[in-house]
Short mmCIF file of C-alpha atoms in Angstrom, two decimals:
data_model
loop_
_atom_site.label_atom_id
_atom_site.label_comp_id
_atom_site.label_asym_id
_atom_site.label_seq_id
_atom_site.Cartn_x
_atom_site.Cartn_y
_atom_site.Cartn_z
CA MET A 1 -10.62 -4.35 -6.67
CA VAL A 2 -14.38 -4.11 -6.68
CA GLU A 3 -15.96 -4.09 -10.10
CA THR A 4 -19.38 -2.50 -10.36
CA LEU A 5 -21.94 -3.80 -12.83
CA THR A 6 -23.47 -0.88 -14.69
CA PRO A 7 -26.33 -1.46 -17.14
CA THR A 8 -25.70 0.20 -20.49
CA SER A 9 -29.00 -0.51 -22.16
CA SER A 10 -32.59 -1.42 -21.47
CA PRO A 11 -33.46 -4.63 -19.61
CA SER A 12 -34.93 -6.04 -22.81
CA SER A 13 -31.76 -5.51 -24.87
CA TRP A 14 -29.63 -6.81 -22.00
CA TRP A 15 -31.70 -9.99 -21.99
CA ARG A 16 -31.42 -10.37 -25.75
CA ARG A 17 -27.63 -10.09 -25.68
CA TRP A 18 -27.30 -12.89 -23.18
CA TRP A 19 -30.03 -15.23 -24.49
CA PRO A 20 -28.89 -17.04 -27.71
CA HIS A 21 -30.93 -16.20 -30.77
CA SER A 22 -31.71 -19.86 -31.40
CA HIS A 23 -33.51 -19.97 -28.05
CA ARG A 24 -35.69 -16.99 -28.91
CA ARG A 25 -37.39 -18.24 -32.04
CA TRP A 26 -40.35 -19.75 -30.17
CA ILE A 27 -41.41 -16.45 -28.62
CA PRO A 28 -44.83 -15.38 -29.98
CA THR A 29 -45.35 -11.90 -31.38
CA ASN A 30 -48.50 -11.14 -29.44
CA THR A 31 -48.09 -7.59 -28.18
CA THR A 32 -49.75 -8.22 -24.83
CA PHE A 33 -47.60 -11.26 -24.27
CA LEU A 34 -44.42 -9.32 -25.08
CA SER A 35 -45.41 -6.39 -22.89
CA ALA A 36 -46.07 -8.67 -19.95
CA HIS A 37 -42.75 -10.40 -20.40
CA LYS A 38 -40.91 -7.13 -20.83
CA ALA A 39 -42.34 -6.00 -17.52
CA LEU A 40 -41.32 -9.29 -15.94
CA LEU A 41 -37.80 -9.05 -17.34
CA ALA A 42 -37.52 -5.46 -16.19
CA ALA A 43 -38.53 -6.50 -12.68
CA LEU A 44 -36.03 -9.35 -12.70
CA TRP A 45 -33.30 -7.03 -13.96
CA LEU A 46 -33.99 -4.49 -11.23
CA ALA A 47 -33.96 -7.21 -8.59
CA PHE A 48 -30.64 -8.46 -9.95
CA PHE A 49 -29.16 -4.97 -10.08
CA PHE A 50 -30.10 -4.09 -6.51
CA SER A 51 -28.82 -7.48 -5.32
CA VAL A 52 -25.43 -6.68 -6.85
CA PHE A 53 -25.55 -3.14 -5.48
CA TYR A 54 -26.17 -4.20 -1.89
CA TRP A 55 -23.76 -7.08 -2.13
CA GLN A 56 -21.05 -4.60 -3.00
CA ARG A 57 -22.26 -2.45 -0.12
CA ASP A 58 -19.67 -4.35 1.99
CA ALA A 59 -16.94 -2.19 0.50
CA ALA A 60 -18.48 0.98 1.94
CA GLY A 61 -18.88 2.20 5.52
CA ALA A 62 -21.19 0.59 8.00
CA GLY A 63 -23.56 3.35 8.85
CA ASP A 64 -26.10 3.15 6.00
CA LEU A 65 -28.69 0.63 4.83
CA LEU A 66 -27.74 -1.98 7.39
CA ILE A 67 -30.73 -4.11 6.60
CA PHE A 68 -29.36 -4.90 3.14
CA ARG A 69 -26.01 -6.29 4.19
CA ARG A 70 -24.79 -9.33 2.36
CA ALA A 71 -25.37 -12.60 4.19
CA PHE A 72 -22.23 -14.71 4.19
CA PRO A 73 -22.47 -18.49 4.19
CA SER A 74 -21.27 -20.30 7.26
CA ARG A 75 -17.65 -21.30 6.78
CA MET A 76 -15.59 -23.40 9.14
CA LEU A 77 -12.85 -21.33 10.76
CA PRO A 78 -9.50 -23.07 11.14
CA LYS A 79 -8.18 -23.52 14.65
CA LEU A 80 -4.62 -22.20 14.56
CA ARG A 81 -4.04 -22.11 18.34
CA PRO A 82 -4.76 -24.56 21.17
CA VAL A 83 -7.64 -22.36 22.36
CA ALA A 84 -10.03 -20.32 20.21
CA PHE A 85 -12.49 -17.67 21.33
CA ASN A 86 -15.31 -15.95 19.48
CA LEU A 87 -15.59 -12.18 19.86
CA THR A 88 -19.26 -12.60 20.75
CA ASP A 89 -18.20 -14.65 23.79
CA PHE A 90 -17.17 -11.33 25.31
CA GLY A 91 -20.42 -9.50 24.59
CA ALA A 92 -19.57 -7.94 21.24
CA VAL A 93 -22.37 -6.87 18.89
CA GLY A 94 -21.62 -6.59 15.18
CA ASP A 95 -24.20 -3.99 14.21
CA GLY A 96 -21.77 -1.21 13.24
CA ILE A 97 -23.15 0.98 16.04
CA THR A 98 -22.29 -0.71 19.34
CA LEU A 99 -18.80 0.12 20.58
CA ASN A 100 -16.94 -3.16 21.17
CA THR A 101 -13.64 -1.96 22.61
CA ALA A 102 -14.22 -3.70 25.95
CA ALA A 103 -14.96 -6.98 24.19
CA PHE A 104 -11.71 -6.83 22.21
CA GLU A 105 -9.75 -5.92 25.33
CA SER A 106 -11.30 -8.74 27.34
CA ALA A 107 -10.56 -11.24 24.61
CA VAL A 108 -6.93 -10.14 24.35
CA LEU A 109 -6.58 -10.37 28.13
CA ALA A 110 -7.91 -13.93 28.08
CA ILE A 111 -5.41 -14.89 25.38
CA SER A 112 -2.53 -13.24 27.24
CA LYS A 113 -3.05 -15.75 30.07
CA LEU A 114 -2.45 -18.64 27.65
CA ARG A 115 1.08 -17.74 26.59
CA LYS A 116 2.67 -20.77 28.18
CA LYS A 117 0.09 -23.02 26.53
CA GLY A 118 0.66 -21.84 22.97
CA GLY A 119 -1.53 -18.76 23.06
CA GLY A 120 -5.03 -18.29 21.72
CA GLN A 121 -7.08 -17.34 18.69
CA LEU A 122 -9.73 -14.65 18.52
CA ASN A 123 -12.31 -15.27 15.81
CA VAL A 124 -14.15 -12.23 14.49
CA PRO A 125 -17.36 -13.46 12.83
CA PRO A 126 -19.26 -11.76 9.99
CA GLY A 127 -20.57 -8.35 11.04
CA TYR A 128 -19.49 -4.76 11.56
CA TRP A 129 -17.51 -4.52 14.79
CA LEU A 130 -17.04 -0.90 15.80
CA THR A 131 -14.15 -0.32 18.18
CA ALA A 132 -11.68 2.19 19.54
CA PRO A 133 -7.97 1.27 19.37
CA PHE A 134 -6.90 -1.89 21.20
CA ASN A 135 -3.64 -3.77 21.78
CA LEU A 136 -2.63 -7.26 20.75
CA THR A 137 -0.66 -9.74 22.86
CA SER A 138 2.03 -12.32 22.17
CA HIS A 139 1.16 -15.79 20.84
CA MET A 140 -2.10 -14.50 19.43
CA THR A 141 -3.99 -15.09 16.19
CA LEU A 142 -6.60 -12.52 15.18
CA PHE A 143 -8.82 -14.28 12.61
CA LEU A 144 -11.31 -12.30 10.54
CA ALA A 145 -14.01 -14.42 8.94
CA GLU A 146 -15.39 -13.65 5.51
CA GLY A 147 -17.72 -10.70 5.97
CA ALA A 148 -16.08 -9.59 9.22
CA VAL A 149 -15.29 -5.88 9.32
CA ILE A 150 -13.45 -4.27 12.22
CA LEU A 151 -14.42 -0.60 12.11
CA GLY A 152 -12.30 2.08 13.75
CA ILE A 153 -14.33 4.72 15.50
CA ASP A 154 -13.77 8.05 13.76
CA ASP A 155 -13.90 10.26 16.85
CA GLU A 156 -10.33 11.12 17.88
CA LYS A 157 -11.26 11.46 21.56
CA TYR A 158 -11.34 7.63 21.68
CA TRP A 159 -7.82 7.33 20.26
CA PRO A 160 -5.07 7.29 22.91
CA LEU A 161 -2.03 9.52 22.62
CA MET A 162 1.44 7.95 22.52
CA PRO A 163 4.99 9.32 22.73
CA PRO A 164 6.64 10.25 19.45
CA LEU A 165 8.57 7.53 17.66
CA PRO A 166 12.17 7.76 18.92
CA SER A 167 13.63 7.82 15.40
CA TYR A 168 11.39 10.72 14.32
CA GLY A 169 11.96 13.18 17.12
CA TYR A 170 8.34 14.25 17.38
CA GLY A 171 4.97 13.43 15.91
CA ARG A 172 5.29 13.25 12.13
CA GLU A 173 2.78 16.07 11.56
CA HIS A 174 2.77 17.97 14.89
CA PRO A 175 5.19 18.38 17.79
CA GLY A 176 4.40 16.27 20.83
CA PRO A 177 2.36 13.10 21.29
CA ARG A 178 0.81 11.21 18.37
CA TYR A 179 -2.36 9.20 18.08
CA GLY A 180 -1.90 5.45 18.44
CA SER A 181 -2.98 2.93 15.83
CA LEU A 182 -6.34 1.21 15.67
CA ILE A 183 -4.69 -2.19 16.16
CA HIS A 184 -1.45 -1.90 18.07
CA GLY A 185 1.27 -4.08 19.52
CA GLN A 186 4.60 -3.52 21.30
CA ASN A 187 7.34 -5.92 22.38
CA LEU A 188 5.43 -8.92 21.06
CA LYS A 189 6.41 -12.32 19.73
CA ASP A 190 4.46 -14.71 17.52
CA VAL A 191 1.50 -12.62 16.35
CA VAL A 192 -0.75 -13.56 13.42
CA ILE A 193 -3.43 -11.39 11.80
CA THR A 194 -5.21 -13.43 9.14
CA GLY A 195 -8.59 -14.69 8.03
CA HIS A 196 -10.89 -15.44 5.14
CA ASN A 197 -10.27 -11.96 3.69
CA GLY A 198 -12.08 -10.08 6.42
CA THR A 199 -11.54 -6.33 6.60
CA ILE A 200 -10.02 -3.79 8.96
CA ASN A 201 -11.51 -0.41 8.07
CA GLY A 202 -10.10 2.75 9.63
CA GLN A 203 -12.94 4.99 8.43
CA GLY A 204 -10.35 7.57 7.56
CA GLN A 205 -12.66 10.02 5.81
CA THR A 206 -13.24 12.10 8.93
CA TRP A 207 -9.52 12.13 9.73
CA TRP A 208 -8.56 13.23 6.19
CA LYS A 209 -11.08 16.05 6.24
CA LYS A 210 -9.91 17.33 9.64
CA TYR A 211 -6.29 17.08 8.51
CA ARG A 212 -6.97 19.18 5.42
CA GLN A 213 -8.87 21.71 7.54
CA LYS A 214 -6.01 21.79 10.08
CA LEU A 215 -8.32 20.76 12.92
CA LEU A 216 -6.03 18.09 14.41
CA ASN A 217 -3.47 18.87 17.10
CA HIS A 218 -1.56 15.59 16.90
CA THR A 219 -0.15 13.31 14.23
CA ARG A 220 -2.76 10.89 12.90
CA GLY A 221 -2.43 7.22 13.84
CA PRO A 222 -1.81 4.26 11.52
CA LEU A 223 -4.37 1.53 10.98
CA VAL A 224 -2.10 -1.30 12.18
CA GLN A 225 1.21 -0.67 13.93
CA ILE A 226 3.45 -3.36 15.42
CA MET A 227 6.56 -2.12 17.26
CA TRP A 228 9.70 -3.80 18.64
CA SER A 229 8.33 -7.25 17.87
CA THR A 230 9.40 -10.51 16.21
CA ASP A 231 7.76 -13.32 14.26
CA ILE A 232 4.82 -11.42 12.79
CA LEU A 233 2.54 -12.79 10.05
CA ILE A 234 -0.19 -10.73 8.38
CA SER A 235 -2.08 -12.48 5.58
CA ASN A 236 -5.40 -12.94 3.78
CA ILE A 237 -7.08 -9.75 4.95
CA THR A 238 -8.13 -6.40 3.51
CA LEU A 239 -6.99 -3.12 5.07
CA ARG A 240 -8.75 0.02 3.97
CA ASP A 241 -9.22 3.74 4.61
CA SER A 242 -6.53 4.24 7.21
CA PRO A 243 -6.38 7.64 8.93
CA PHE A 244 -2.64 7.75 8.15
CA TRP A 245 -0.08 5.09 7.14
CA THR A 246 -1.92 1.80 6.78
CA LEU A 247 0.44 -0.95 7.95
CA HIS A 248 3.49 0.18 9.91
CA PRO A 249 5.91 -2.43 11.27
CA TYR A 250 8.41 -0.47 13.37
CA ASP A 251 11.78 -1.90 14.46
CA CYS A 252 10.58 -5.48 13.96
CA LYS A 253 12.30 -8.70 12.89
CA ASN A 254 11.04 -11.66 10.93
CA VAL A 255 7.89 -10.13 9.45
CA THR A 256 5.82 -11.68 6.65
CA ILE A 257 3.02 -9.83 4.86
CA ARG A 258 1.28 -12.02 2.32
CA THR A 259 -1.89 -11.87 0.18
CA VAL A 260 -3.06 -8.61 1.70
CA THR A 261 -5.25 -6.09 -0.11
CA ILE A 262 -4.78 -2.46 0.89
CA LEU A 263 -7.19 0.22 -0.33
CA ALA A 264 -7.76 3.94 0.04
CA PRO A 265 -9.02 6.59 -2.37
CA ILE A 266 -6.28 7.48 -4.85
CA PHE A 267 -6.94 11.18 -4.28
CA GLU A 268 -7.74 13.19 -1.15
CA ALA A 269 -6.66 10.45 1.25
CA PRO A 270 -3.43 12.09 2.48
CA ASN A 271 -0.48 9.98 3.67
CA THR A 272 -2.35 6.68 3.38
CA ASP A 273 0.79 4.70 2.51
CA GLY A 274 0.10 1.00 2.07
CA ILE A 275 3.00 -0.73 3.89
CA ASP A 276 5.83 1.17 5.60
CA PRO A 277 8.61 -1.12 6.86
CA ASP A 278 10.46 1.12 9.29
CA SER A 279 13.82 0.02 10.73
CA CYS A 280 12.80 -3.59 10.06
CA GLU A 281 15.00 -6.64 9.46
CA ASP A 282 14.30 -9.93 7.68
CA MET A 283 10.99 -9.13 6.06
CA VAL A 284 8.95 -10.54 3.16
CA ILE A 285 6.10 -8.74 1.40
CA GLU A 286 4.49 -10.85 -1.32
CA ASP A 287 1.34 -11.44 -3.37
CA CYS A 288 -0.36 -8.19 -2.39
CA TYR A 289 -2.58 -5.67 -4.16
CA ILE A 290 -2.22 -2.03 -3.06
CA SER A 291 -4.09 1.04 -4.31
CA VAL A 292 -3.79 4.02 -1.97
CA GLY A 293 -3.51 7.79 -1.69
CA ASP A 294 0.27 7.92 -1.17
CA ASP A 295 3.20 5.49 -1.54
CA GLY A 296 2.15 1.88 -2.06
CA ILE A 297 5.20 0.78 -0.08
CA ALA A 298 7.69 3.13 1.58
CA ILE A 299 10.76 1.65 3.25
CA LYS A 300 11.93 3.92 6.07
CA SER A 301 14.46 4.03 8.92
CA GLY A 302 14.04 7.27 10.82
CA TRP A 303 14.19 10.99 10.16
CA ASP A 304 17.31 13.17 10.13
CA GLN A 305 19.34 13.44 13.35
CA TYR A 306 16.81 11.34 15.27
CA GLY A 307 17.06 8.45 12.81
CA ILE A 308 20.85 8.74 12.77
CA ALA A 309 20.94 8.51 16.57
CA TYR A 310 18.44 5.62 16.69
CA ALA A 311 20.66 3.76 14.21
CA ARG A 312 18.32 0.93 13.20
CA PRO A 313 18.48 0.21 9.46
CA SER A 314 15.87 -1.48 7.33
CA THR A 315 17.66 -4.48 5.87
CA ASN A 316 17.14 -7.88 4.29
CA ILE A 317 13.75 -7.14 2.74
CA LEU A 318 12.21 -9.15 -0.10
CA ILE A 319 9.26 -7.67 -2.00
CA ARG A 320 7.72 -9.76 -4.78
CA ASN A 321 4.58 -10.42 -6.79
CA LEU A 322 2.81 -7.12 -6.17
CA VAL A 323 0.35 -5.00 -8.11
CA VAL A 324 0.44 -1.38 -6.95
CA ARG A 325 -1.16 1.95 -7.86
CA SER A 326 -0.34 5.42 -6.53
CA MET A 327 -1.60 8.49 -8.37
CA VAL A 328 -0.09 10.85 -5.78
CA SER A 329 3.36 9.47 -5.02
CA ALA A 330 4.99 6.18 -6.09
CA GLY A 331 4.27 2.49 -6.28
CA LEU A 332 7.34 1.65 -4.21
CA SER A 333 9.60 4.14 -2.43
CA ILE A 334 12.69 4.11 -0.29
CA GLY A 335 12.73 7.14 2.01
CA SER A 336 12.55 9.89 2.40
CA GLU A 337 13.00 9.08 6.10
CA MET A 338 15.98 6.71 5.68
CA SER A 339 18.49 8.15 8.15
CA GLY A 340 19.18 4.81 9.83
CA GLY A 341 20.10 3.26 6.48
CA VAL A 342 18.39 0.93 3.99
CA SER A 343 20.23 -2.05 2.49
CA ASN A 344 19.84 -5.50 0.97
CA VAL A 345 16.43 -4.93 -0.58
CA THR A 346 15.22 -7.08 -3.48
CA VAL A 347 12.12 -6.09 -5.46
CA GLU A 348 10.91 -8.53 -8.12
CA ASN A 349 7.77 -9.15 -10.14
CA LEU A 350 6.30 -5.73 -9.45
CA HIS A 351 3.54 -4.23 -11.61
CA VAL A 352 2.85 -0.52 -11.15
CA TRP A 353 -0.14 0.88 -13.03
CA ASN A 354 -1.85 4.26 -13.44
CA SER A 355 0.62 5.96 -11.11
CA ARG A 356 2.54 9.19 -10.84
CA ARG A 357 5.81 7.34 -10.28
CA ALA A 358 6.76 3.69 -10.24
CA ILE A 359 9.90 3.18 -8.13
CA TRP A 360 11.42 6.05 -6.20
CA ILE A 361 14.41 6.62 -3.92
CA LYS A 362 14.13 9.96 -2.14
CA THR A 363 16.52 11.66 0.27
CA ALA A 364 18.23 14.97 0.99
CA PRO A 365 21.25 16.60 2.66
CA GLY A 366 20.76 16.25 6.41
CA ARG A 367 19.31 12.74 6.23
CA GLY A 368 22.60 10.90 6.63
CA GLY A 369 22.38 7.13 6.40
CA TYR A 370 22.67 5.16 3.18
CA VAL A 371 20.74 3.34 0.50
CA ARG A 372 22.81 0.47 -0.88
CA HIS A 373 22.57 -3.03 -2.34
CA ILE A 374 19.13 -2.49 -3.85
CA THR A 375 17.94 -4.83 -6.64
CA TYR A 376 14.92 -4.24 -8.86
CA ARG A 377 14.12 -7.16 -11.14
CA ASN A 378 11.23 -7.84 -13.49
CA VAL A 379 9.34 -4.59 -12.99
CA THR A 380 6.51 -3.47 -15.28
CA PHE A 381 5.27 0.09 -15.72
CA ASP A 382 1.76 0.54 -17.10
CA ASN A 383 0.73 4.15 -17.72
CA VAL A 384 2.99 5.94 -15.23
CA ARG A 385 4.31 9.47 -15.47
CA VAL A 386 7.89 8.70 -14.35
CA GLY A 387 9.25 5.16 -14.13
CA ILE A 388 12.52 5.16 -12.17
CA VAL A 389 13.27 8.11 -9.90
CA ILE A 390 16.15 8.95 -7.57
CA LYS A 391 15.78 12.36 -5.93
CA THR A 392 18.39 13.87 -3.62
CA ASP A 393 16.72 17.17 -2.73
CA TYR A 394 13.59 15.99 -0.93
CA ASN A 395 13.95 18.82 1.56
CA GLU A 396 11.41 18.06 4.27
CA TYR A 397 12.97 18.03 7.74
CA ALA A 398 11.99 16.99 11.25
CA ASP A 399 13.07 20.40 12.63
CA ASP A 400 15.79 23.00 12.20
CA GLU A 401 18.37 21.04 14.19
CA PHE A 402 19.41 18.69 11.39
CA ASP A 403 23.05 18.60 10.28
CA PRO A 404 23.29 19.73 6.63
CA LYS A 405 26.65 17.99 6.39
CA ALA A 406 25.06 14.61 7.11
CA VAL A 407 24.70 13.51 3.50
CA PRO A 408 23.38 10.07 2.56
CA ILE A 409 25.28 7.51 0.50
CA LEU A 410 23.51 6.07 -2.56
CA GLU A 411 25.29 3.13 -4.19
CA ASP A 412 25.02 -0.36 -5.66
CA ILE A 413 21.55 -0.11 -7.20
CA SER A 414 20.56 -2.34 -10.13
CA TYR A 415 17.58 -2.38 -12.50
CA THR A 416 17.10 -5.56 -14.55
CA SER A 417 14.23 -6.57 -16.84
CA ILE A 418 12.37 -3.28 -16.69
CA HIS A 419 9.50 -3.08 -19.17
CA GLY A 420 6.37 -1.06 -19.72
CA GLU A 421 4.29 1.24 -21.86
CA GLY A 422 2.64 4.62 -21.60
CA VAL A 423 5.54 6.19 -19.67
CA ARG A 424 6.36 9.87 -20.00
CA VAL A 425 9.86 9.82 -18.45
CA PRO A 426 11.33 6.31 -18.03
CA VAL A 427 14.33 7.37 -15.89
CA ARG A 428 15.14 10.45 -13.80
CA ILE A 429 18.20 10.02 -11.57
CA HIS A 430 18.91 13.32 -9.90
CA GLY A 431 22.17 13.01 -8.02
CA SER A 432 24.10 16.08 -6.94
CA ASP A 433 27.64 17.18 -6.23
CA GLU A 434 26.92 16.53 -2.52
CA ILE A 435 25.04 13.27 -3.06
CA PRO A 436 26.27 11.47 -6.18
CA VAL A 437 24.68 8.17 -7.19
CA ARG A 438 27.36 5.47 -7.53
CA ASN A 439 27.55 2.05 -9.13
CA ILE A 440 24.12 1.94 -10.75
CA THR A 441 23.32 -0.75 -13.35
CA PHE A 442 20.72 -1.06 -16.12
CA HIS A 443 20.22 -4.32 -18.02
CA ASP A 444 17.37 -5.52 -20.22
CA MET A 445 15.17 -2.45 -20.29
CA SER A 446 12.49 -1.58 -22.84
CA VAL A 447 9.88 1.02 -21.96
CA GLY A 448 7.32 2.43 -24.37
CA ILE A 449 7.15 6.20 -24.11
CA THR A 450 4.40 8.76 -24.62
CA TYR A 451 6.68 11.76 -25.29
CA LYS A 452 9.21 11.61 -28.10
CA LYS A 453 11.45 14.23 -26.60
CA LYS A 454 15.19 13.81 -26.60
CA HIS A 455 15.91 13.94 -22.88
CA ILE A 456 13.66 11.28 -21.39
CA PHE A 457 16.47 9.22 -19.80
CA GLN A 458 17.60 11.91 -17.40
CA CYS A 459 20.74 11.83 -15.25
CA SER A 460 22.74 14.09 -12.99
CA PHE A 461 25.90 13.15 -11.06
CA VAL A 462 25.52 9.44 -11.77
CA GLN A 463 28.19 6.78 -12.18
CA GLY A 464 27.33 3.31 -13.42
CA ARG A 465 26.80 1.13 -16.45
CA VAL A 466 24.41 -0.10 -19.07
CA ILE A 467 24.73 -3.75 -20.08
CA GLY A 468 23.57 -4.57 -23.61
CA THR A 469 21.02 -2.52 -25.49
CA ILE A 470 18.20 -0.75 -23.69
CA PHE A 471 15.35 1.49 -24.77
CA PRO A 472 15.12 4.40 -24.59
CA ALA A 473 18.77 5.26 -25.14
CA PRO A 474 20.56 5.90 -21.83
CA CYS A 475 22.17 9.12 -20.70
CA ASP A 476 25.81 9.81 -21.45
CA ASN A 477 26.75 9.58 -17.75
CA LEU A 478 26.81 5.77 -17.88
CA ASP A 479 29.46 3.36 -19.17
CA ARG A 480 28.38 0.95 -21.94
CA TYR A 481 29.04 -2.79 -21.78
CA ASP A 482 28.03 -5.56 -24.14
CA GLU A 483 26.00 -8.58 -23.05
CA GLN A 484 29.18 -10.49 -22.27
CA GLY A 485 30.30 -7.80 -19.84
CA HIS A 486 33.01 -6.25 -22.05
CA LEU A 487 33.48 -2.51 -21.78
CA ILE A 488 32.57 -0.67 -24.99
CA ILE A 489 32.55 3.01 -23.98
CA ARG A 490 33.80 4.61 -20.77
CA SER A 491 31.81 7.69 -19.85
CA ILE A 492 33.56 10.95 -19.16
CA HIS A 493 30.33 12.79 -18.35
CA GLN A 494 29.39 11.38 -14.94
CA ASN A 495 28.78 14.83 -13.47
CA MET A 496 26.72 16.07 -16.38
CA SER A 497 23.19 17.16 -15.53
CA ASP A 498 20.30 16.53 -17.90
CA ILE A 499 17.30 16.88 -15.57
CA ASP A 500 14.14 18.41 -16.98
CA TYR A 501 11.08 18.69 -14.71
CA ASP A 502 9.00 20.44 -17.33
CA PHE A 503 7.49 17.19 -18.65
#
């Protein structure tokens, strides 16, 4: 997060707060002297304020006030491959105006010729490097120095069109081709995107506006999309203002995403999900901060009949040590496109703050697939509207050809060490006669609530158990066990519905 220093009083009072009183006793009371020094202090304060303002200018776009950009100290870049190139070696200019697509493409081509020698590294130095979309290659490290900003050009005519994703049937927002991602890769092995916290900025504002005005004819492209690839590491960078989903690994294996910051406005930045693992296997997401305009993380595996036919589940995913905010959707979601199945997911040490929902599983009749063997452990809610949500009527379909009899299976889901405060509805599990929720477990839960209404632990068509004592009191659909695992009360109300969307 970027914290902005805002003066709340006059320069003189600011100075007095920070200068100890014992150090002020020598100051003479001569009015002229004081006036001169007040003027001096005011000038110093203004200089300090504008220094901070323009230093934080790095978080904005590149088009304004270029002369005031922060100067970053020279920092040795690690050599992670046998051969390292600098983007400027290929004629790039980091002024935020010059289009550098050819330089990126030439650099990637040079690295592609080094595959048998261990690949190559492309260093992006401090500056604003405007570019159209470009592709990565295998055995490549893209290294963004501190102060390096890769800027996506915001004119869609520079963005290539690609076939629809096979597990989605057609472009997610429009039939037909979709826009590619700013940084793209297919059928790759051994790719690293890292740095000294440099930034990839999609300049999504133009895209969001055109989307709201219905001026786009194709589905918007992600910021970074890696498809059908293995051994991917993304770390120590900032991703911001994606036109669409921010980081989208699609049908990949052995993916690690670590110490990544992902940012977009929390309102009016539609579909800017943070990380969307899609039909991925063996994946770790850890030590990240995400604040975006849609789901912080959304685990997917294809949409309706197309996802069922593609048949690639998302499985063996570990998510830990994250701080996430989503005022529009949820901190961490599974679905709603989960038709290929989602299983063996562990989420631990997750903090969701100032969000509409915290953790959400969403699906519908027609999706097919399954969500099973999901573990949530040590999750904290801080000022969220709804904490735990399972929704089985998320009725948004790829087209009219879906099979309404293809109902998903939801089972073996556990919530342990769930704590928080400022939560309106701690639990809302909305199963149905078609899609019951089976074998769900709650253990060690204490959530401070903002509404003292009776039905704030809401259930419908749910079978499972509560171990020990939890707060607030659970719904009657669940069996009660003591801490030693002995059955106390067997529920006879599993199909009872107590869902209330009015608060």
